[in-house]
PDB file of C-alpha atoms in Angstrom:
ATOM      1  CA  GLY A   1      -7.985  12.865   7.969  1.00 47.00           C
ATOM      2  CA  GLU A   2      -6.751  12.669   4.900  1.00 54.00           C
ATOM      3  CA  SER A   3      -9.540  11.658   1.860  1.00 55.00           C
ATOM      4  CA  VAL A   4      -8.192  10.262  -0.985  1.00 62.00           C
ATOM      5  CA  GLY A   5     -10.394   8.728  -4.040  1.00 59.00           C
ATOM      6  CA  LEU A   6     -10.097   7.889  -7.404  1.00 55.00           C
ATOM      7  CA  HIS A   7     -12.401   8.796 -10.008  1.00 56.00           C
ATOM      8  CA  LEU A   8     -13.157   5.922 -11.862  1.00 67.00           C
ATOM      9  CA  PRO A   9     -13.268   2.211  -9.978  1.00 87.00           C
ATOM     10  CA  THR A  10     -12.640   0.331 -13.104  1.00 90.00           C
ATOM     11  CA  LEU A  11     -10.834   1.512 -16.390  1.00 94.00           C
ATOM     12  CA  SER A  12     -10.573  -0.760 -19.582  1.00 96.00           C
ATOM     13  CA  VAL A  13      -8.547   0.330 -22.566  1.00 96.00           C
ATOM     14  CA  GLN A  14      -7.169  -1.458 -25.695  1.00 97.00           C
ATOM     15  CA  GLU A  15      -3.874  -2.670 -25.742  1.00 97.00           C
ATOM     16  CA  GLY A  16      -1.504  -0.375 -27.324  1.00 97.00           C
ATOM     17  CA  ASP A  17      -3.557   2.674 -26.224  1.00 97.00           C
ATOM     18  CA  ASN A  18      -2.600   5.396 -23.425  1.00 97.00           C
ATOM     19  CA  SER A  19      -4.176   5.082 -20.031  1.00 97.00           C
ATOM     20  CA  ILE A  20      -5.490   7.701 -17.739  1.00 96.00           C
ATOM     21  CA  ILE A  21      -6.061   7.105 -14.148  1.00 95.00           C
ATOM     22  CA  ASN A  22      -7.267  10.076 -11.843  1.00 93.00           C
ATOM     23  CA  CYS A  23      -7.116  10.517  -8.265  1.00 90.00           C
ATOM     24  CA  ALA A  24      -8.333  13.637  -6.214  1.00 89.00           C
ATOM     25  CA  TYR A  25      -7.009  14.298  -2.385  1.00 85.00           C
ATOM     26  CA  SER A  26      -8.160  16.745  -0.012  1.00 82.00           C
ATOM     27  CA  ASN A  27      -5.114  17.417   2.383  1.00 77.00           C
ATOM     28  CA  SER A  28      -3.618  20.486   0.654  1.00 76.00           C
ATOM     29  CA  ALA A  29      -0.555  20.054   3.299  1.00 75.00           C
ATOM     30  CA  SER A  30       0.432  16.587   1.458  1.00 77.00           C
ATOM     31  CA  ASP A  31       3.787  17.456  -0.030  1.00 79.00           C
ATOM     32  CA  TYR A  32       4.633  14.073  -1.422  1.00 82.00           C
ATOM     33  CA  PHE A  33       2.532  11.685  -3.798  1.00 87.00           C
ATOM     34  CA  ILE A  34       3.047   8.163  -4.701  1.00 88.00           C
ATOM     35  CA  TRP A  35       1.636   5.532  -7.232  1.00 91.00           C
ATOM     36  CA  TYR A  36       1.207   2.012  -6.329  1.00 92.00           C
ATOM     37  CA  LYS A  37       0.716  -0.824  -8.693  1.00 95.00           C
ATOM     38  CA  GLN A  38      -1.134  -4.172  -7.292  1.00 94.00           C
ATOM     39  CA  GLU A  39      -1.439  -7.142  -8.936  1.00 94.00           C
ATOM     40  CA  SER A  40      -3.875  -9.846  -8.572  1.00 91.00           C
ATOM     41  CA  GLY A  41      -2.851 -11.668  -5.190  1.00 90.00           C
ATOM     42  CA  LYS A  42       0.376  -9.618  -4.456  1.00 92.00           C
ATOM     43  CA  GLY A  43       1.374  -6.927  -2.456  1.00 93.00           C
ATOM     44  CA  PRO A  44       1.453  -3.047  -3.846  1.00 92.00           C
ATOM     45  CA  GLN A  45       4.495  -2.285  -5.874  1.00 93.00           C
ATOM     46  CA  PHE A  46       5.813   1.594  -6.224  1.00 90.00           C
ATOM     47  CA  ILE A  47       5.646   2.973  -9.686  1.00 92.00           C
ATOM     48  CA  ILE A  48       6.505   6.591  -9.312  1.00 92.00           C
ATOM     49  CA  ASP A  49       6.306   9.253  -7.162  1.00 89.00           C
ATOM     50  CA  ILE A  50       5.929  13.375  -7.252  1.00 91.00           C
ATOM     51  CA  ARG A  51       6.758  15.966  -4.496  1.00 89.00           C
ATOM     52  CA  SER A  52       4.531  18.886  -4.312  1.00 88.00           C
ATOM     53  CA  ASN A  53       6.969  21.400  -5.870  1.00 91.00           C
ATOM     54  CA  MET A  54       6.638  19.630  -9.184  1.00 93.00           C
ATOM     55  CA  ASP A  55       3.770  19.271 -11.726  1.00 95.00           C
ATOM     56  CA  LYS A  56       5.034  16.572 -14.060  1.00 97.00           C
ATOM     57  CA  ARG A  57       7.256  13.644 -13.387  1.00 96.00           C
ATOM     58  CA  GLN A  58       7.664  11.129 -16.358  1.00 95.00           C
ATOM     59  CA  GLY A  59       9.189   7.685 -15.694  1.00 93.00           C
ATOM     60  CA  GLN A  60       9.619   4.673 -18.071  1.00 92.00           C
ATOM     61  CA  ARG A  61       5.908   4.714 -20.318  1.00 96.00           C
ATOM     62  CA  VAL A  62       4.577   6.637 -17.112  1.00 97.00           C
ATOM     63  CA  THR A  63       3.894  10.155 -16.419  1.00 97.00           C
ATOM     64  CA  VAL A  64       2.200  11.496 -13.250  1.00 96.00           C
ATOM     65  CA  LEU A  65       0.647  14.720 -13.416  1.00 97.00           C
ATOM     66  CA  LEU A  66       0.158  16.980 -10.133  1.00 95.00           C
ATOM     67  CA  ASN A  67      -2.606  20.008 -10.549  1.00 94.00           C
ATOM     68  CA  LYS A  68      -2.300  21.081  -6.606  1.00 91.00           C
ATOM     69  CA  THR A  69      -4.785  23.886  -7.267  1.00 92.00           C
ATOM     70  CA  VAL A  70      -7.817  21.425  -7.688  1.00 93.00           C
ATOM     71  CA  LYS A  71      -6.074  18.849  -5.546  1.00 91.00           C
ATOM     72  CA  HIS A  72      -5.713  16.385  -8.322  1.00 92.00           C
ATOM     73  CA  LEU A  73      -3.283  14.119  -9.643  1.00 91.00           C
ATOM     74  CA  SER A  74      -3.111  11.586 -12.513  1.00 95.00           C
ATOM     75  CA  LEU A  75      -1.102   8.542 -13.561  1.00 96.00           C
ATOM     76  CA  GLN A  76      -0.414   8.360 -17.707  1.00 97.00           C
ATOM     77  CA  ILE A  77       0.434   4.871 -18.944  1.00 98.00           C
ATOM     78  CA  ALA A  78       1.504   5.070 -22.485  1.00 97.00           C
ATOM     79  CA  ALA A  79       1.068   1.904 -24.996  1.00 97.00           C
ATOM     80  CA  THR A  80      -0.652  -0.248 -22.577  1.00 97.00           C
ATOM     81  CA  GLN A  81       0.094  -3.544 -22.165  1.00 97.00           C
ATOM     82  CA  PRO A  82      -1.565  -6.949 -20.818  1.00 96.00           C
ATOM     83  CA  GLY A  83       1.173  -6.556 -18.054  1.00 96.00           C
ATOM     84  CA  ASP A  84      -0.307  -3.242 -16.896  1.00 97.00           C
ATOM     85  CA  SER A  85      -3.450  -4.983 -15.893  1.00 97.00           C
ATOM     86  CA  ALA A  86      -3.710  -3.979 -12.316  1.00 96.00           C
ATOM     87  CA  VAL A  87      -4.891  -2.245  -9.374  1.00 94.00           C
ATOM     88  CA  TYR A  88      -3.614   1.457  -9.165  1.00 94.00           C
ATOM     89  CA  PHE A  89      -3.509   3.536  -5.842  1.00 90.00           C
ATOM     90  CA  CYS A  90      -2.419   7.076  -4.958  1.00 89.00           C
ATOM     91  CA  ALA A  91      -1.021   7.686  -1.933  1.00 85.00           C
ATOM     92  CA  PRO A  92      -0.683  11.440  -0.507  1.00 79.00           C
ATOM     93  CA  SER A  93       1.861  11.562   2.190  1.00 73.00           C
ATOM     94  CA  GLY A  94       2.693  14.314   4.627  1.00 60.00           C
ATOM     95  CA  SER A  95       4.557  11.816   6.766  1.00 56.00           C
ATOM     96  CA  ALA A  96       5.577   8.335   6.690  1.00 53.00           C
ATOM     97  CA  ARG A  97       2.364   7.663   9.209  1.00 60.00           C
ATOM     98  CA  GLN A  98       0.222   9.438   6.920  1.00 59.00           C
ATOM     99  CA  LEU A  99      -0.090   7.185   4.041  1.00 65.00           C
ATOM    100  CA  THR A 100      -3.351   6.800   2.769  1.00 68.00           C
ATOM    101  CA  PHE A 101      -4.515   4.857   0.163  1.00 78.00           C
ATOM    102  CA  GLY A 102      -8.041   5.419  -1.665  1.00 75.00           C
ATOM    103  CA  SER A 103      -9.731   2.214  -2.896  1.00 77.00           C
ATOM    104  CA  GLY A 104      -7.740   2.171  -6.253  1.00 88.00           C
ATOM    105  CA  THR A 105      -8.590   1.810  -9.717  1.00 92.00           C
ATOM    106  CA  GLN A 106      -8.976  -1.669 -11.614  1.00 93.00           C
ATOM    107  CA  LEU A 107      -6.896  -1.281 -15.196  1.00 96.00           C
ATOM    108  CA  THR A 108      -7.797  -4.049 -17.648  1.00 96.00           C
ATOM    109  CA  VAL A 109      -6.422  -4.289 -20.945  1.00 96.00           C
ATOM    110  CA  LEU A 110      -8.158  -5.489 -23.469  1.00 95.00           C
ATOM    111  CA  PRO A 111      -6.525  -7.942 -26.143  1.00 91.00           C
TER     112      PRO A 111
ATOM    113  CA  SER B   1      19.575  -5.675  -1.119  1.00 72.00           C
ATOM    114  CA  GLN B   2      16.529  -5.332   1.629  1.00 74.00           C
ATOM    115  CA  THR B   3      13.496  -7.915   1.312  1.00 88.00           C
ATOM    116  CA  ILE B   4      10.859  -8.506   3.168  1.00 93.00           C
ATOM    117  CA  HIS B   5       8.974 -11.779   3.762  1.00 94.00           C
ATOM    118  CA  GLN B   6       5.362 -12.452   4.934  1.00 96.00           C
ATOM    119  CA  TRP B   7       3.998 -16.051   6.187  1.00 95.00           C
ATOM    120  CA  PRO B   8       1.889 -18.076   5.959  1.00 97.00           C
ATOM    121  CA  ALA B   9       0.409 -16.793   2.321  1.00 96.00           C
ATOM    122  CA  THR B  10      -2.591 -18.265   2.906  1.00 96.00           C
ATOM    123  CA  LEU B  11      -4.746 -19.768   5.535  1.00 96.00           C
ATOM    124  CA  VAL B  12      -8.255 -21.002   6.461  1.00 97.00           C
ATOM    125  CA  GLN B  13      -9.246 -20.539  10.121  1.00 97.00           C
ATOM    126  CA  PRO B  14     -12.650 -21.015  11.983  1.00 98.00           C
ATOM    127  CA  VAL B  15     -14.250 -18.432  14.046  1.00 97.00           C
ATOM    128  CA  GLY B  16     -12.934 -17.766  17.317  1.00 97.00           C
ATOM    129  CA  SER B  17      -9.282 -19.720  16.844  1.00 97.00           C
ATOM    130  CA  PRO B  18      -6.195 -17.513  17.338  1.00 97.00           C
ATOM    131  CA  LEU B  19      -4.109 -16.145  14.593  1.00 97.00           C
ATOM    132  CA  SER B  20      -0.496 -15.205  14.096  1.00 98.00           C
ATOM    133  CA  LEU B  21       0.971 -13.708  11.057  1.00 98.00           C
ATOM    134  CA  GLU B  22       4.623 -12.989  10.783  1.00 97.00           C
ATOM    135  CA  CYS B  23       6.891 -10.514   8.771  1.00 97.00           C
ATOM    136  CA  THR B  24      10.667  -9.984   8.915  1.00 96.00           C
ATOM    137  CA  VAL B  25      12.277  -7.730   6.709  1.00 95.00           C
ATOM    138  CA  GLU B  26      16.244  -8.423   5.685  1.00 92.00           C
ATOM    139  CA  GLY B  27      19.174  -5.827   4.356  1.00 88.00           C
ATOM    140  CA  THR B  28      17.873  -2.696   6.819  1.00 84.00           C
ATOM    141  CA  SER B  29      18.346  -1.596  10.044  1.00 85.00           C
ATOM    142  CA  ASN B  30      15.649  -0.022  12.317  1.00 86.00           C
ATOM    143  CA  PRO B  31      12.999   0.108   9.785  1.00 88.00           C
ATOM    144  CA  ASN B  32       9.264   1.740  10.045  1.00 89.00           C
ATOM    145  CA  LEU B  33       7.342  -1.321  10.122  1.00 93.00           C
ATOM    146  CA  TYR B  34       3.536  -1.498   8.807  1.00 93.00           C
ATOM    147  CA  TRP B  35       0.300  -3.730   9.081  1.00 94.00           C
ATOM    148  CA  TYR B  36      -2.324  -3.558   6.388  1.00 93.00           C
ATOM    149  CA  ARG B  37      -5.263  -4.998   5.683  1.00 93.00           C
ATOM    150  CA  GLN B  38      -7.345  -4.797   2.327  1.00 91.00           C
ATOM    151  CA  ALA B  39     -10.767  -6.016   2.212  1.00 83.00           C
ATOM    152  CA  ALA B  40     -11.836  -7.707  -1.316  1.00 78.00           C
ATOM    153  CA  GLY B  41     -11.890  -4.536  -3.770  1.00 73.00           C
ATOM    154  CA  ARG B  42     -11.229  -2.181  -1.428  1.00 75.00           C
ATOM    155  CA  GLY B  43      -8.474   0.255  -0.357  1.00 83.00           C
ATOM    156  CA  LEU B  44      -5.670  -0.757   2.337  1.00 87.00           C
ATOM    157  CA  GLN B  45      -6.630  -0.266   5.641  1.00 87.00           C
ATOM    158  CA  LEU B  46      -3.391   0.676   8.288  1.00 88.00           C
ATOM    159  CA  LEU B  47      -3.519  -1.541  11.164  1.00 92.00           C
ATOM    160  CA  PHE B  48      -0.580  -0.876  13.018  1.00 93.00           C
ATOM    161  CA  TYR B  49       2.818   0.506  12.551  1.00 90.00           C
ATOM    162  CA  SER B  50       5.966   0.467  14.422  1.00 93.00           C
ATOM    163  CA  VAL B  51       9.008   2.552  14.683  1.00 90.00           C
ATOM    164  CA  GLY B  52      11.320   0.643  16.939  1.00 92.00           C
ATOM    165  CA  ILE B  53      11.559  -2.818  19.332  1.00 95.00           C
ATOM    166  CA  GLY B  54       8.146  -2.904  21.221  1.00 93.00           C
ATOM    167  CA  GLN B  55       6.751   0.346  20.028  1.00 93.00           C
ATOM    168  CA  ILE B  56       3.274  -0.409  18.548  1.00 94.00           C
ATOM    169  CA  SER B  57       0.657   2.040  17.574  1.00 91.00           C
ATOM    170  CA  SER B  58      -2.637   1.290  16.874  1.00 89.00           C
ATOM    171  CA  GLU B  59      -4.805   2.971  14.071  1.00 83.00           C
ATOM    172  CA  VAL B  60      -8.197   0.874  14.229  1.00 79.00           C
ATOM    173  CA  PRO B  61      -9.356  -0.678  17.439  1.00 67.00           C
ATOM    174  CA  GLN B  62     -10.289  -4.059  16.731  1.00 78.00           C
ATOM    175  CA  ASN B  63      -9.511  -7.254  18.122  1.00 89.00           C
ATOM    176  CA  LEU B  64      -6.179  -7.531  16.442  1.00 95.00           C
ATOM    177  CA  SER B  65      -2.572  -6.819  18.247  1.00 96.00           C
ATOM    178  CA  ALA B  66       0.785  -6.537  17.059  1.00 96.00           C
ATOM    179  CA  SER B  67       4.040  -6.878  18.497  1.00 97.00           C
ATOM    180  CA  ARG B  68       7.573  -6.402  17.723  1.00 97.00           C
ATOM    181  CA  PRO B  69      10.252  -8.449  19.487  1.00 96.00           C
ATOM    182  CA  GLN B  70      13.091  -7.652  17.011  1.00 95.00           C
ATOM    183  CA  ASP B  71      14.096  -5.137  15.034  1.00 94.00           C
ATOM    184  CA  ARG B  72      13.200  -6.610  11.699  1.00 94.00           C
ATOM    185  CA  GLN B  73      10.176  -8.951  13.129  1.00 96.00           C
ATOM    186  CA  PHE B  74       6.708  -7.768  13.333  1.00 97.00           C
ATOM    187  CA  ILE B  75       3.710  -9.964  14.123  1.00 98.00           C
ATOM    188  CA  LEU B  76      -0.237  -9.347  13.746  1.00 97.00           C
ATOM    189  CA  SER B  77      -2.094 -11.462  16.329  1.00 97.00           C
ATOM    190  CA  SER B  78      -5.642 -12.224  17.177  1.00 96.00           C
ATOM    191  CA  LYS B  79      -6.902 -14.437  20.236  1.00 96.00           C
ATOM    192  CA  LYS B  80     -10.111 -14.917  18.958  1.00 96.00           C
ATOM    193  CA  LEU B  81     -10.993 -14.112  14.866  1.00 96.00           C
ATOM    194  CA  LEU B  82     -14.252 -12.999  13.765  1.00 95.00           C
ATOM    195  CA  LEU B  83     -15.732 -13.585  10.462  1.00 95.00           C
ATOM    196  CA  SER B  84     -15.119  -9.880   9.605  1.00 92.00           C
ATOM    197  CA  ASP B  85     -11.313 -10.116   9.693  1.00 94.00           C
ATOM    198  CA  SER B  86     -11.390 -12.166   6.656  1.00 94.00           C
ATOM    199  CA  GLY B  87      -8.843 -10.305   4.418  1.00 94.00           C
ATOM    200  CA  PHE B  88      -5.246  -9.612   2.538  1.00 95.00           C
ATOM    201  CA  TYR B  89      -2.887  -8.462   5.279  1.00 97.00           C
ATOM    202  CA  LEU B  90       0.175  -6.854   4.025  1.00 96.00           C
ATOM    203  CA  CYS B  91       3.058  -6.058   6.213  1.00 96.00           C
ATOM    204  CA  ALA B  92       5.583  -3.344   4.521  1.00 93.00           C
ATOM    205  CA  TRP B  93       8.377  -1.382   5.795  1.00 91.00           C
ATOM    206  CA  ILE B  94      10.018   2.428   5.273  1.00 83.00           C
ATOM    207  CA  SER B  95      13.518   2.571   5.691  1.00 64.00           C
ATOM    208  CA  PRO B  96      13.666   6.009   7.302  1.00 57.00           C
ATOM    209  CA  GLY B  97      16.376   9.177   6.523  1.00 49.00           C
ATOM    210  CA  GLN B  98      16.552   8.402   3.122  1.00 48.00           C
ATOM    211  CA  GLY B  99      15.435  12.202   2.076  1.00 49.00           C
ATOM    212  CA  ALA B 100      13.131  11.845  -1.325  1.00 50.00           C
ATOM    213  CA  GLY B 101      11.507   8.245  -1.445  1.00 51.00           C
ATOM    214  CA  ALA B 102      11.563   8.034   2.683  1.00 53.00           C
ATOM    215  CA  ASN B 103       7.949   7.405   2.491  1.00 71.00           C
ATOM    216  CA  VAL B 104       8.250   4.751  -0.201  1.00 81.00           C
ATOM    217  CA  LEU B 105       6.343   1.615   1.390  1.00 87.00           C
ATOM    218  CA  THR B 106       7.730  -1.729   0.403  1.00 89.00           C
ATOM    219  CA  PHE B 107       5.020  -4.534   0.714  1.00 93.00           C
ATOM    220  CA  GLY B 108       5.170  -8.022   1.629  1.00 95.00           C
ATOM    221  CA  ALA B 109       3.495 -10.504  -0.788  1.00 95.00           C
ATOM    222  CA  GLY B 110       0.787 -10.532   1.728  1.00 96.00           C
ATOM    223  CA  SER B 111      -1.112 -13.287   3.883  1.00 97.00           C
ATOM    224  CA  ARG B 112      -4.799 -14.143   2.434  1.00 96.00           C
ATOM    225  CA  LEU B 113      -6.978 -14.717   5.592  1.00 96.00           C
ATOM    226  CA  THR B 114     -10.054 -16.473   5.261  1.00 96.00           C
ATOM    227  CA  VAL B 115     -12.123 -17.026   8.746  1.00 96.00           C
ATOM    228  CA  LEU B 116     -15.306 -19.303   8.478  1.00 96.00           C
TER     229      LEU B 116
END
């Protein structure tokens, strides 16, 4: 089955700095990648997605980079704000059933 | 607009007691529905998914069961809870056939279960 991991379980950044959250996956057949944000006590929420035929996608203050050669993707958050504090999950997907989540990275924004 | 409701939000149950968590979806038809469990500090573990009424697939053997009596209703149950059943239970849905983004899960707010 798919193995999904994130490089760091916790990440602390100063408010205003940029954050980079990394994720490695094992299934080269994954054709769709989703990042979710989970605030404390709530369900995960969709942030941004990227298809395997792309290597970069930008949203509002967030950018996802995909490197299929090394099976790695990253989520970059610009000008990190206190509201960005949450657990971030990447979820590679080959089908609706095969949505696999790693253990997530806890992002803490320091004042 | 589509919304998803889960209840109860929190519950504390003794070992050996039954469990029923309910999830309903509004604003969509024939969704794929999912139950996930999240232990403290851990990722999401897929428990059950359903592609239609009465159709349940189990991903992990356990003392939990799921049912889908109506198109937009998904229920997670147990006859006798174990201590290890404690966790944060999340219901989610996917609306099929949307093309790009078809695999994006929309999660409910979760139900936090503590088994004592």
